[in-house]
Amino acid sequence: MLSIGSVEERRAAARRLWSLFENYHVLTYFTPESRAAADGLGCKGGWMGYFAQRAAPFGEAGPELVISTFYNFPPGMVHRALPDAWELADAETFLATRLTGVDGALRHLLGEEALSGPEIAELAELGRAAAAATPITGRPLAAANAALPWPEQPHLALWHATTILRESRGDGHIATLVAAGLDPCEALVLYAADHGMTDEAMLGFRRWPEQEWQAAVDRLTERGLIADRALTAAGGQLRAWCEERTDDGAILPWLAIGEEATRRFAELMLPIARTLSATNEAFRNNPMALHLVT
């Protein structure tokens, strides 16, 4: 049973809750419906729509802001999408488009009956309470999304809550990476080593130039954090430190709403997350996908 008593339980709960609501949030970008909605504006290749829709809460953000706040994408990849995307549509249109994509994906994957049921309405209330208590100071993506108006329909209000929660967690994680002295490419190399992922898989998904990737490998090897592409003891300790600090920040909204409400959110979210984890092919094929632990 989910508990948020001790420090260890709080960290475990933070990661467990993330695994539940992340499956709901990622419909924003990783479904055919979301891809089609962005492509309908003229976006090409998938990533243009991703960068524009995720950055849209900032307004028509320049590539430098996105490189900074998204953190682990190579600058060239961002520059290929922005600012060109804003010539297709303004930020307000991209915000409406991502909501259209999410709505279509939820109706397809969960069905109309589930979306109109009392569980979604209750989840929306609990999620909104947690989102209202989510830290945004020093967390720019969370703050930008928190400033947006709330959708009226419960299934979309729940999506908005999960977006604020996950961007706050992500902003906090970036802060730990900076504190750990890990630049964007190094953070990905260390992640790949921790998860046994090949260079080819990561380069294919994040598209860092091979020369820059190898330079990051060399730097981490010199620091004693990896050896032959595998984590060393020091590398494992640093990865654990980053995850623990991230969890320590991510548990704060759940502490604010209390253990009973948090447990109820997890209870109601679990069957939905299971369904989405099993049926969302686009996200399951993502090499960095967060797989639901049941």
CSV table of C-alpha atoms in Angstrom, one decimal:
chain,number,residue,atom,x,y,z
A,1,MET,CA,0.0,0.0,0.0
A,2,LEU,CA,1.3,3.5,-0.9
A,3,SER,CA,2.6,5.3,2.1
A,4,ILE,CA,4.4,8.7,2.6
A,5,GLY,CA,5.6,8.3,6.1
A,6,SER,CA,9.4,7.8,6.1
A,7,VAL,CA,11.9,9.5,3.7
A,8,GLU,CA,12.3,6.2,1.8
A,9,GLU,CA,8.5,5.7,1.5
A,10,ARG,CA,8.1,9.3,0.3
A,11,ARG,CA,10.7,8.8,-2.5
A,12,ALA,CA,9.1,5.5,-3.5
A,13,ALA,CA,5.7,7.1,-3.6
A,14,ALA,CA,7.0,10.0,-5.7
A,15,ARG,CA,8.3,7.6,-8.3
A,16,ARG,CA,5.2,5.4,-8.1
A,17,LEU,CA,2.9,8.4,-8.7
A,18,TRP,CA,5.1,9.6,-11.5
A,19,SER,CA,4.8,6.2,-13.2
A,20,LEU,CA,1.0,6.6,-13.0
A,21,PHE,CA,0.4,10.1,-14.2
A,22,GLU,CA,3.2,10.1,-16.8
A,23,ASN,CA,1.3,7.6,-18.9
A,24,TYR,CA,-1.6,10.1,-19.0
A,25,HIS,CA,0.5,13.2,-19.7
A,26,VAL,CA,2.5,11.7,-22.6
A,27,LEU,CA,-0.6,11.5,-24.7
A,28,THR,CA,0.3,15.1,-25.4
A,29,TYR,CA,3.0,14.1,-27.8
A,30,PHE,CA,3.2,10.3,-28.3
A,31,THR,CA,-0.1,9.2,-29.9
A,32,PRO,CA,-1.3,9.2,-33.6
A,33,GLU,CA,-4.0,11.7,-32.6
A,34,SER,CA,-1.5,14.2,-31.2
A,35,ARG,CA,0.8,13.8,-34.1
A,36,ALA,CA,-2.0,14.3,-36.6
A,37,ALA,CA,-3.2,17.4,-34.8
A,38,ALA,CA,0.3,19.0,-35.0
A,39,ASP,CA,0.8,17.8,-38.6
A,40,GLY,CA,-2.5,19.5,-39.4
A,41,LEU,CA,-0.8,22.8,-38.7
A,42,GLY,CA,2.0,22.0,-41.1
A,43,CYS,CA,4.5,20.5,-38.7
A,44,LYS,CA,7.0,18.1,-40.3
A,45,GLY,CA,8.7,15.0,-38.8
A,46,GLY,CA,7.1,14.9,-35.4
A,47,TRP,CA,9.7,16.8,-33.4
A,48,MET,CA,8.6,20.2,-34.7
A,49,GLY,CA,5.2,19.6,-33.2
A,50,TYR,CA,6.7,18.3,-30.0
A,51,PHE,CA,8.9,21.3,-29.4
A,52,ALA,CA,6.2,23.9,-30.4
A,53,GLN,CA,3.4,22.3,-28.3
A,54,ARG,CA,5.6,21.8,-25.2
A,55,ALA,CA,7.1,25.3,-25.5
A,56,ALA,CA,3.8,27.0,-26.3
A,57,PRO,CA,3.0,27.9,-22.6
A,58,PHE,CA,6.0,30.3,-22.9
A,59,GLY,CA,4.5,32.0,-25.9
A,60,GLU,CA,6.5,32.0,-29.2
A,61,ALA,CA,9.7,30.9,-27.4
A,62,GLY,CA,13.1,31.1,-29.1
A,63,PRO,CA,15.3,28.0,-29.5
A,64,GLU,CA,17.6,29.2,-26.8
A,65,LEU,CA,14.9,29.1,-24.1
A,66,VAL,CA,13.8,25.6,-25.2
A,67,ILE,CA,17.4,24.3,-25.3
A,68,SER,CA,17.8,25.5,-21.7
A,69,THR,CA,14.5,24.3,-20.2
A,70,PHE,CA,14.1,21.0,-22.1
A,71,TYR,CA,17.8,20.4,-21.4
A,72,ASN,CA,18.7,17.1,-23.1
A,73,PHE,CA,18.1,17.8,-26.7
A,74,PRO,CA,21.0,18.8,-29.0
A,75,PRO,CA,20.8,22.5,-30.0
A,76,GLY,CA,20.7,21.7,-33.7
A,77,MET,CA,17.6,19.6,-33.3
A,78,VAL,CA,15.8,22.4,-31.6
A,79,HIS,CA,16.9,25.0,-34.2
A,80,ARG,CA,15.5,22.8,-36.9
A,81,ALA,CA,12.0,23.2,-35.3
A,82,LEU,CA,12.1,26.7,-33.9
A,83,PRO,CA,11.4,29.5,-34.7
A,84,ASP,CA,10.0,28.0,-37.9
A,85,ALA,CA,7.1,26.5,-36.1
A,86,TRP,CA,5.8,29.9,-35.1
A,87,GLU,CA,5.5,30.8,-38.8
A,88,LEU,CA,2.9,28.0,-39.1
A,89,ALA,CA,0.8,29.1,-36.1
A,90,ASP,CA,1.1,31.2,-33.0
A,91,ALA,CA,1.5,29.7,-29.5
A,92,GLU,CA,-2.1,30.0,-28.6
A,93,THR,CA,-3.0,27.9,-31.6
A,94,PHE,CA,-0.5,25.3,-30.7
A,95,LEU,CA,-1.9,25.2,-27.1
A,96,ALA,CA,-5.4,24.5,-28.6
A,97,THR,CA,-4.0,21.9,-30.9
A,98,ARG,CA,-2.2,19.9,-28.2
A,99,LEU,CA,-5.5,19.9,-26.2
A,100,THR,CA,-7.3,18.6,-29.3
A,101,GLY,CA,-4.8,15.9,-29.8
A,102,VAL,CA,-4.9,14.8,-26.1
A,103,ASP,CA,-8.7,14.8,-26.2
A,104,GLY,CA,-8.8,12.6,-29.3
A,105,ALA,CA,-6.2,10.2,-27.9
A,106,LEU,CA,-8.1,9.8,-24.6
A,107,ARG,CA,-11.4,9.1,-26.3
A,108,HIS,CA,-9.7,6.5,-28.5
A,109,LEU,CA,-7.6,4.8,-25.8
A,110,LEU,CA,-10.0,5.0,-22.8
A,111,GLY,CA,-13.4,5.4,-24.5
A,112,GLU,CA,-16.3,7.8,-24.0
A,113,GLU,CA,-17.9,5.9,-21.1
A,114,ALA,CA,-14.7,5.9,-19.0
A,115,LEU,CA,-14.1,9.6,-19.6
A,116,SER,CA,-17.6,10.6,-18.4
A,117,GLY,CA,-17.5,8.4,-15.3
A,118,PRO,CA,-17.2,9.5,-11.7
A,119,GLU,CA,-13.7,8.2,-11.4
A,120,ILE,CA,-12.3,10.7,-13.9
A,121,ALA,CA,-14.2,13.5,-12.2
A,122,GLU,CA,-12.8,12.5,-8.8
A,123,LEU,CA,-9.3,12.2,-10.2
A,124,ALA,CA,-9.5,15.6,-11.8
A,125,GLU,CA,-10.4,17.1,-8.4
A,126,LEU,CA,-7.5,15.3,-6.7
A,127,GLY,CA,-5.1,16.1,-9.5
A,128,ARG,CA,-6.1,19.8,-9.4
A,129,ALA,CA,-5.5,19.9,-5.6
A,130,ALA,CA,-2.0,18.4,-6.1
A,131,ALA,CA,-1.2,20.6,-9.0
A,132,ALA,CA,-2.2,23.7,-6.9
A,133,ALA,CA,0.4,22.6,-4.3
A,134,THR,CA,3.1,21.8,-6.9
A,135,PRO,CA,6.3,23.9,-6.6
A,136,ILE,CA,6.8,26.3,-9.5
A,137,THR,CA,9.5,28.6,-8.1
A,138,GLY,CA,12.7,27.9,-10.1
A,139,ARG,CA,10.6,25.5,-12.2
A,140,PRO,CA,9.9,27.4,-15.5
A,141,LEU,CA,8.0,24.8,-17.4
A,142,ALA,CA,5.8,24.0,-14.5
A,143,ALA,CA,5.1,27.7,-13.9
A,144,ALA,CA,4.3,28.4,-17.5
A,145,ASN,CA,1.7,25.5,-17.6
A,146,ALA,CA,0.3,26.5,-14.2
A,147,ALA,CA,-0.5,29.9,-15.6
A,148,LEU,CA,-2.7,28.5,-18.3
A,149,PRO,CA,-6.5,28.3,-17.9
A,150,TRP,CA,-7.9,25.0,-16.7
A,151,PRO,CA,-10.0,23.0,-19.2
A,152,GLU,CA,-13.6,22.5,-18.1
A,153,GLN,CA,-14.0,18.8,-19.0
A,154,PRO,CA,-12.7,16.5,-16.2
A,155,HIS,CA,-10.6,14.3,-18.4
A,156,LEU,CA,-8.8,17.3,-19.8
A,157,ALA,CA,-8.5,19.0,-16.4
A,158,LEU,CA,-6.8,15.8,-15.2
A,159,TRP,CA,-4.5,16.0,-18.1
A,160,HIS,CA,-3.6,19.6,-17.2
A,161,ALA,CA,-2.9,18.6,-13.6
A,162,THR,CA,-0.6,15.8,-14.8
A,163,THR,CA,1.2,18.2,-17.1
A,164,ILE,CA,1.9,20.6,-14.3
A,165,LEU,CA,3.0,17.8,-12.0
A,166,ARG,CA,5.4,16.2,-14.5
A,167,GLU,CA,6.9,19.4,-15.7
A,168,SER,CA,7.6,20.4,-12.1
A,169,ARG,CA,9.3,17.1,-11.5
A,170,GLY,CA,11.2,17.5,-14.7
A,171,ASP,CA,12.3,21.0,-13.8
A,172,GLY,CA,13.5,19.7,-10.5
A,173,HIS,CA,15.4,16.9,-12.1
A,174,ILE,CA,17.2,19.4,-14.4
A,175,ALA,CA,18.3,21.3,-11.3
A,176,THR,CA,19.8,18.1,-9.8
A,177,LEU,CA,21.7,17.4,-13.1
A,178,VAL,CA,23.1,20.9,-13.0
A,179,ALA,CA,24.1,20.5,-9.4
A,180,ALA,CA,25.7,17.2,-10.2
A,181,GLY,CA,27.8,18.8,-12.9
A,182,LEU,CA,26.2,16.8,-15.7
A,183,ASP,CA,25.7,18.7,-19.0
A,184,PRO,CA,22.8,17.6,-21.3
A,185,CYS,CA,24.7,15.1,-23.3
A,186,GLU,CA,26.5,13.6,-20.3
A,187,ALA,CA,23.2,13.2,-18.5
A,188,LEU,CA,21.9,11.1,-21.4
A,189,VAL,CA,25.1,9.0,-21.6
A,190,LEU,CA,24.8,8.3,-17.9
A,191,TYR,CA,21.1,7.4,-18.2
A,192,ALA,CA,21.9,5.0,-21.1
A,193,ALA,CA,24.6,3.3,-19.1
A,194,ASP,CA,22.3,2.9,-16.1
A,195,HIS,CA,19.6,1.4,-18.3
A,196,GLY,CA,21.8,-0.8,-20.5
A,197,MET,CA,20.8,1.1,-23.6
A,198,THR,CA,23.1,1.2,-26.7
A,199,ASP,CA,24.6,4.3,-28.1
A,200,GLU,CA,22.7,3.6,-31.3
A,201,ALA,CA,19.3,3.6,-29.6
A,202,MET,CA,20.0,6.9,-27.8
A,203,LEU,CA,21.6,8.6,-30.8
A,204,GLY,CA,18.6,7.6,-32.9
A,205,PHE,CA,16.2,9.1,-30.5
A,206,ARG,CA,17.9,12.2,-29.2
A,207,ARG,CA,20.1,12.7,-32.3
A,208,TRP,CA,23.2,14.1,-30.7
A,209,PRO,CA,26.1,14.2,-33.1
A,210,GLU,CA,28.4,11.2,-32.7
A,211,GLN,CA,31.4,13.4,-32.0
A,212,GLU,CA,29.7,15.2,-29.2
A,213,TRP,CA,28.3,11.9,-27.8
A,214,GLN,CA,31.8,10.4,-27.7
A,215,ALA,CA,33.2,13.5,-26.1
A,216,ALA,CA,30.6,13.2,-23.3
A,217,VAL,CA,31.5,9.5,-22.9
A,218,ASP,CA,35.2,10.5,-22.6
A,219,ARG,CA,34.4,13.1,-20.0
A,220,LEU,CA,32.4,10.7,-17.9
A,221,THR,CA,35.1,8.1,-18.2
A,222,GLU,CA,37.7,10.6,-17.0
A,223,ARG,CA,35.5,11.4,-14.0
A,224,GLY,CA,35.2,7.7,-13.1
A,225,LEU,CA,31.5,7.6,-13.6
A,226,ILE,CA,31.4,5.0,-16.4
A,227,ALA,CA,33.8,2.4,-17.7
A,228,ASP,CA,33.3,0.6,-21.0
A,229,ARG,CA,29.9,2.2,-21.3
A,230,ALA,CA,28.8,0.8,-17.9
A,231,LEU,CA,28.2,2.6,-14.7
A,232,THR,CA,30.9,2.5,-12.1
A,233,ALA,CA,30.1,2.5,-8.4
A,234,ALA,CA,30.7,6.3,-8.4
A,235,GLY,CA,28.4,6.7,-11.4
A,236,GLY,CA,25.7,4.6,-9.7
A,237,GLN,CA,26.0,6.7,-6.6
A,238,LEU,CA,25.6,10.0,-8.6
A,239,ARG,CA,22.6,8.7,-10.5
A,240,ALA,CA,21.0,7.6,-7.2
A,241,TRP,CA,21.7,11.0,-5.7
A,242,CYS,CA,20.0,12.8,-8.7
A,243,GLU,CA,17.0,10.6,-8.5
A,244,GLU,CA,16.6,10.9,-4.7
A,245,ARG,CA,16.8,14.7,-4.9
A,246,THR,CA,14.3,14.7,-7.7
A,247,ASP,CA,11.9,12.5,-5.7
A,248,ASP,CA,12.4,14.7,-2.6
A,249,GLY,CA,11.0,17.7,-4.6
A,250,ALA,CA,8.3,15.8,-6.4
A,251,ILE,CA,6.6,14.4,-3.3
A,252,LEU,CA,5.8,17.9,-2.0
A,253,PRO,CA,2.4,18.3,-3.6
A,254,TRP,CA,1.3,14.9,-2.3
A,255,LEU,CA,2.4,15.8,1.2
A,256,ALA,CA,0.3,18.9,0.9
A,257,ILE,CA,-2.9,17.0,0.0
A,258,GLY,CA,-2.3,14.3,2.5
A,259,GLU,CA,-1.8,10.5,2.5
A,260,GLU,CA,-5.4,9.6,2.2
A,261,ALA,CA,-6.0,11.8,-0.9
A,262,THR,CA,-2.7,10.6,-2.4
A,263,ARG,CA,-3.6,7.0,-1.9
A,264,ARG,CA,-7.0,7.6,-3.5
A,265,PHE,CA,-5.4,9.2,-6.5
A,266,ALA,CA,-3.0,6.3,-7.0
A,267,GLU,CA,-5.9,3.8,-6.6
A,268,LEU,CA,-8.0,5.5,-9.2
A,269,MET,CA,-5.1,6.2,-11.6
A,270,LEU,CA,-3.7,2.7,-11.6
A,271,PRO,CA,-6.3,1.0,-13.9
A,272,ILE,CA,-6.2,4.0,-16.3
A,273,ALA,CA,-2.4,4.0,-16.4
A,274,ARG,CA,-2.4,0.2,-17.0
A,275,THR,CA,-4.7,0.6,-20.0
A,276,LEU,CA,-2.6,3.5,-21.4
A,277,SER,CA,0.7,1.7,-20.8
A,278,ALA,CA,-0.6,-1.4,-22.6
A,279,THR,CA,-2.3,0.3,-25.6
A,280,ASN,CA,-0.3,3.4,-26.3
A,281,GLU,CA,2.1,1.9,-29.0
A,282,ALA,CA,3.7,5.3,-29.8
A,283,PHE,CA,5.0,5.7,-26.2
A,284,ARG,CA,5.8,2.1,-25.6
A,285,ASN,CA,8.2,2.2,-28.6
A,286,ASN,CA,10.0,5.2,-27.1
A,287,PRO,CA,13.4,4.0,-25.9
A,288,MET,CA,13.1,6.4,-22.9
A,289,ALA,CA,9.5,5.5,-22.0
A,290,LEU,CA,8.7,5.1,-18.4
A,291,HIS,CA,7.2,1.6,-18.1
A,292,LEU,CA,4.5,1.1,-15.5
A,293,VAL,CA,5.5,-1.1,-12.6
A,294,THR,CA,2.3,-2.9,-11.5
